[in-house]
Amino acid sequence: MEKNEKLVLVDGNSLINRAFYALPLLKNSTGEYSNAVYGFCNILIKLIESEKPKYMAVAFDLGYPTFRHEMYAEYKAGRKKMPEELACQLPVLKQVLAAMNVTFVEQKSIEADDLIGTLANKYDVQTIIVSGDRDLFQLVNNKNSVWFTKKGITEAVIVTPQNIKEVYGVNADEVIDLKALMGDSSDNIKGVAGIGDKTAKKLIEQYGHIENVYEHIEELPALCKNRLYEGTESAKLSKKLATIKTDVQLDYKLEDLIFDFPFKKDVYNIFKHYEFNTLLKRPELYDNNEVIIEKKVVKINEIKTIAKIENLLKNLSTTNVFAFDINDNIIHVANSKFEENNIKINENDFSFSEILPKFKDFLQNENISKIVLNAKNMMHLLKKYGIQLNNFYDENLALYLLSGSQKTDYTQKSFCEKFGYEEQNICVALYAQKSIFDNELKKEGMLNLYNDVELPLISVLFEMEQNGFKIDIEELKIIGEEYKQELETLTQKIYLDAGEEFNIKSPKQVGVVLFEHLGLKMPRGMKKSTSVDVLERLVAEHPIINKILRFRKIEKLFSTYIEPFLQLADKDTHLIHTIFNQTLTSTGRLSSSEPNLQNIPIRDEEGKILRKIFIPRMQNGTIISSDYSQIELRLMAHFSADAKLLDAYKNNIDIHTQTASDIFEVPLDLVTDKMRRDAKAVNFGIIYGISDYGLSININSTRQEAKLFIEKYFATYTGVKQYLETCVEYAKQNGYVTTLFGRKRNIEELKSDNYMTRLFGERAAMNMPLQGTASDIIKIAMISVYKEFKRQNLKSKLILQIHDELLVDAVQGEEEIVKKILKECMETAAKLSVPLVVQISEGKTWFDAK
């Protein structure tokens, strides 16, 4: 064997599939798909750099039928067709491989596995096989290892003779025997009916190869024996189908598999065409005699004196736009694509309190645009120095919209890396990218959404975070003490019921106590766990169960709310300041953190108690809540244009009563409370693409009854069914769906091989236009309310948004004008074919306001 020389054999179809489904559906500027090729190239480069192979080949399937189809016509039957977005990337990948001088091997009627098997067997050199296909484990030996791309494409398990049994449960020479027994649904290899993974591995562990299993068949239990007898021929055929050929006629010499690295200019040009920016800025990947990577020339001015700062400020006074950032005690400023000005604090005996006020007039000037990475964070920082940031452009927010509502939270470092700059050039990068982002937002139809909704919302959220929500500290302490005492009491009672002490917070220890020491049986059809679902099914079996459930509930409330609230509340004002996250959710909804005030329980008594501790900041003040009534159902009526839905809302008919009347086939006046509740579950379930099983759980019915309810709903509201089907079809064709205001959400799940993941993608495609539009509407309403409060110089403050609800801390005497503003701004935030309606309530606590 050649020492220190390695051969890499890549399963081309497997790897490009993994890459396609692991990465978002990327396109270059001309609209050509590239995500699969990009992912493939990344792992190839990772292999080259880590393993330093001398030889490489990539094997591809050349289509069906193969010689295995001659053995069994149904081989691989049922495999879904390759998506067009992936199929169009295969020729591109081969073009890249040719440019890399990497040999790609394909042969009519022969599969890639057999080509790899033959090449791995042909040469006396250490060989690494790269694939997401476990079939290739049979090739593992002292010479061959498999890089198994188990999760995505960047994480791989290296399978060797030493660990294959740990990874897969059998040795390499037993892989085909395992397939012969348990089959392989992905290849439509039948195996032995009734013999699954667990039994097959047990048989192989005991007897080895399948031939030996059959020699000892009379020793097996009757059921297993009968199944093996009945599946004898299928087992033989399955083993043949699973066996990789290692003797295909291939004329390649080992020297033919030498490839180019560093890469030549052709590779660089292809990467440039497909805009693989992270690969383009890595000069070590390319032959420097052929490729000279043009570095972005940025002049850096290290500003170390007050005189130079004054000169910079004089320069800024002649501009109408500049980029501004603060990072690691450095103030960065740029008003061109080529020159960065850095002011290092401390190093030059400067302090922020000395330097930042010098920029105050520029940062506050409404006529000068400031480009920043994260405006809200910058506003909080500047606030400490008495500076208000006005007229800004937030690039993190632009990237969020352009990403198809994928979570974005760029740091200075990650932003610069993305666009090919050094971290010290952050402001030059920001300055250069603004016009690019504007063009992309315009092209994607989201420039108005950015300028009119998302950007002005930043100021609203900043002020809401500054405002905070007051809590009754003394009441919170009392509740906390009550919870602590109850937890202590419950702990002793649980120990008494169990007959021993254990960690009640540990699911593992709870499981041991319940199922081993107390001998409780798992509910039929449920996996062994101590989840709430399982424990609720065991309540009647032992008095300890209710106590454990109560303990968990109180402990969660105490650790999630009571303790954090006591720590987070301002010691003087007793205000809690949450953070509103604008770029985290896939629907455009805002989320709340540190603490999460959107997630406080509302339905149970404990949640109500928690809401009672939130009070107005001013004496005799009032908490006012304004909540959209059924906004997503109203949007469903608007989007679907279903005549019956439109009629109900236009005539102010209760939609849940109307649906109940239709489903249960009774007059409106005979609809019972139970009927209305069930109809409400159907109405809201339809929005989220609920299944008959899910609905049956919600309304406590049989699955058949739930199925009938859904069918009746769609038969009644025919426009809704057609609309939902259109949403899914649009997402499948385009890869995304949009809201009324143009917000996009990429639906990558629809590309998945996994049925449940695709089902989730379909539900997301149905719901996103509704939930996303509702999110856009309440954002528009928030901006209007904020502006109107400012215009009328009100002292009342907007303090919280929870999905479709706004909360205002109203001062005494302003209650009526606040309610009027909320109603007008929220109900006119969007013009729909049905009216938007808000419900307003008030009280002396948050609880009373509901």
PDB file of C-alpha atoms in Angstrom, residues 44-45 48 53-56 96-103 255-267 284-287 290:
ATOM      1  CA  LEU A  44     -14.938  18.495  -0.987  1.00  0.00           C
ATOM      2  CA  ILE A  45     -12.622  21.328   0.033  1.00  0.00           C
ATOM      3  CA  ILE A  48      -8.939  18.043   0.590  1.00  0.00           C
ATOM      4  CA  PRO A  53      -5.494  13.146  -0.783  1.00  0.00           C
ATOM      5  CA  LYS A  54      -3.465  12.738  -3.960  1.00  0.00           C
ATOM      6  CA  TYR A  55      -6.255  11.017  -5.893  1.00  0.00           C
ATOM      7  CA  MET A  56      -9.981  11.621  -6.220  1.00  0.00           C
ATOM      8  CA  VAL A  96     -16.915  22.241 -11.541  1.00  0.00           C
ATOM      9  CA  LEU A  97     -15.356  18.782 -11.198  1.00  0.00           C
ATOM     10  CA  ALA A  98     -13.963  18.978 -14.738  1.00  0.00           C
ATOM     11  CA  ALA A  99     -12.424  22.356 -13.909  1.00  0.00           C
ATOM     12  CA  MET A 100     -10.859  20.816 -10.789  1.00  0.00           C
ATOM     13  CA  ASN A 101      -9.537  17.968 -12.947  1.00  0.00           C
ATOM     14  CA  VAL A 102     -11.462  15.567 -10.704  1.00  0.00           C
ATOM     15  CA  THR A 103     -12.427  12.385 -12.565  1.00  0.00           C
ATOM     16  CA  GLU A 255      -2.546   8.146 -11.888  1.00  0.00           C
ATOM     17  CA  ASP A 256      -5.661   9.060 -13.884  1.00  0.00           C
ATOM     18  CA  LEU A 257      -7.318  10.090 -10.601  1.00  0.00           C
ATOM     19  CA  ILE A 258      -4.798  12.806  -9.722  1.00  0.00           C
ATOM     20  CA  PHE A 259      -6.593  16.148  -9.477  1.00  0.00           C
ATOM     21  CA  ASP A 260      -5.576  19.792  -9.329  1.00  0.00           C
ATOM     22  CA  PHE A 261      -5.110  21.551  -6.010  1.00  0.00           C
ATOM     23  CA  PRO A 262      -4.729  24.443  -5.552  1.00  0.00           C
ATOM     24  CA  PHE A 263      -7.418  25.009  -8.163  1.00  0.00           C
ATOM     25  CA  LYS A 264      -6.878  26.608 -11.548  1.00  0.00           C
ATOM     26  CA  LYS A 265      -8.502  29.762 -12.849  1.00  0.00           C
ATOM     27  CA  ASP A 266     -11.508  27.916 -14.352  1.00  0.00           C
ATOM     28  CA  VAL A 267     -12.635  26.864 -10.872  1.00  0.00           C
ATOM     29  CA  GLU A 284      -5.079  29.526  -0.492  1.00  0.00           C
ATOM     30  CA  LEU A 285      -7.565  27.504  -2.580  1.00  0.00           C
ATOM     31  CA  TYR A 286      -6.201  28.765  -5.895  1.00  0.00           C
ATOM     32  CA  ASP A 287      -2.985  28.523  -7.870  1.00  0.00           C
ATOM     33  CA  GLU A 290      -3.317  31.671 -12.357  1.00  0.00           C
TER      34      GLU A 290
END
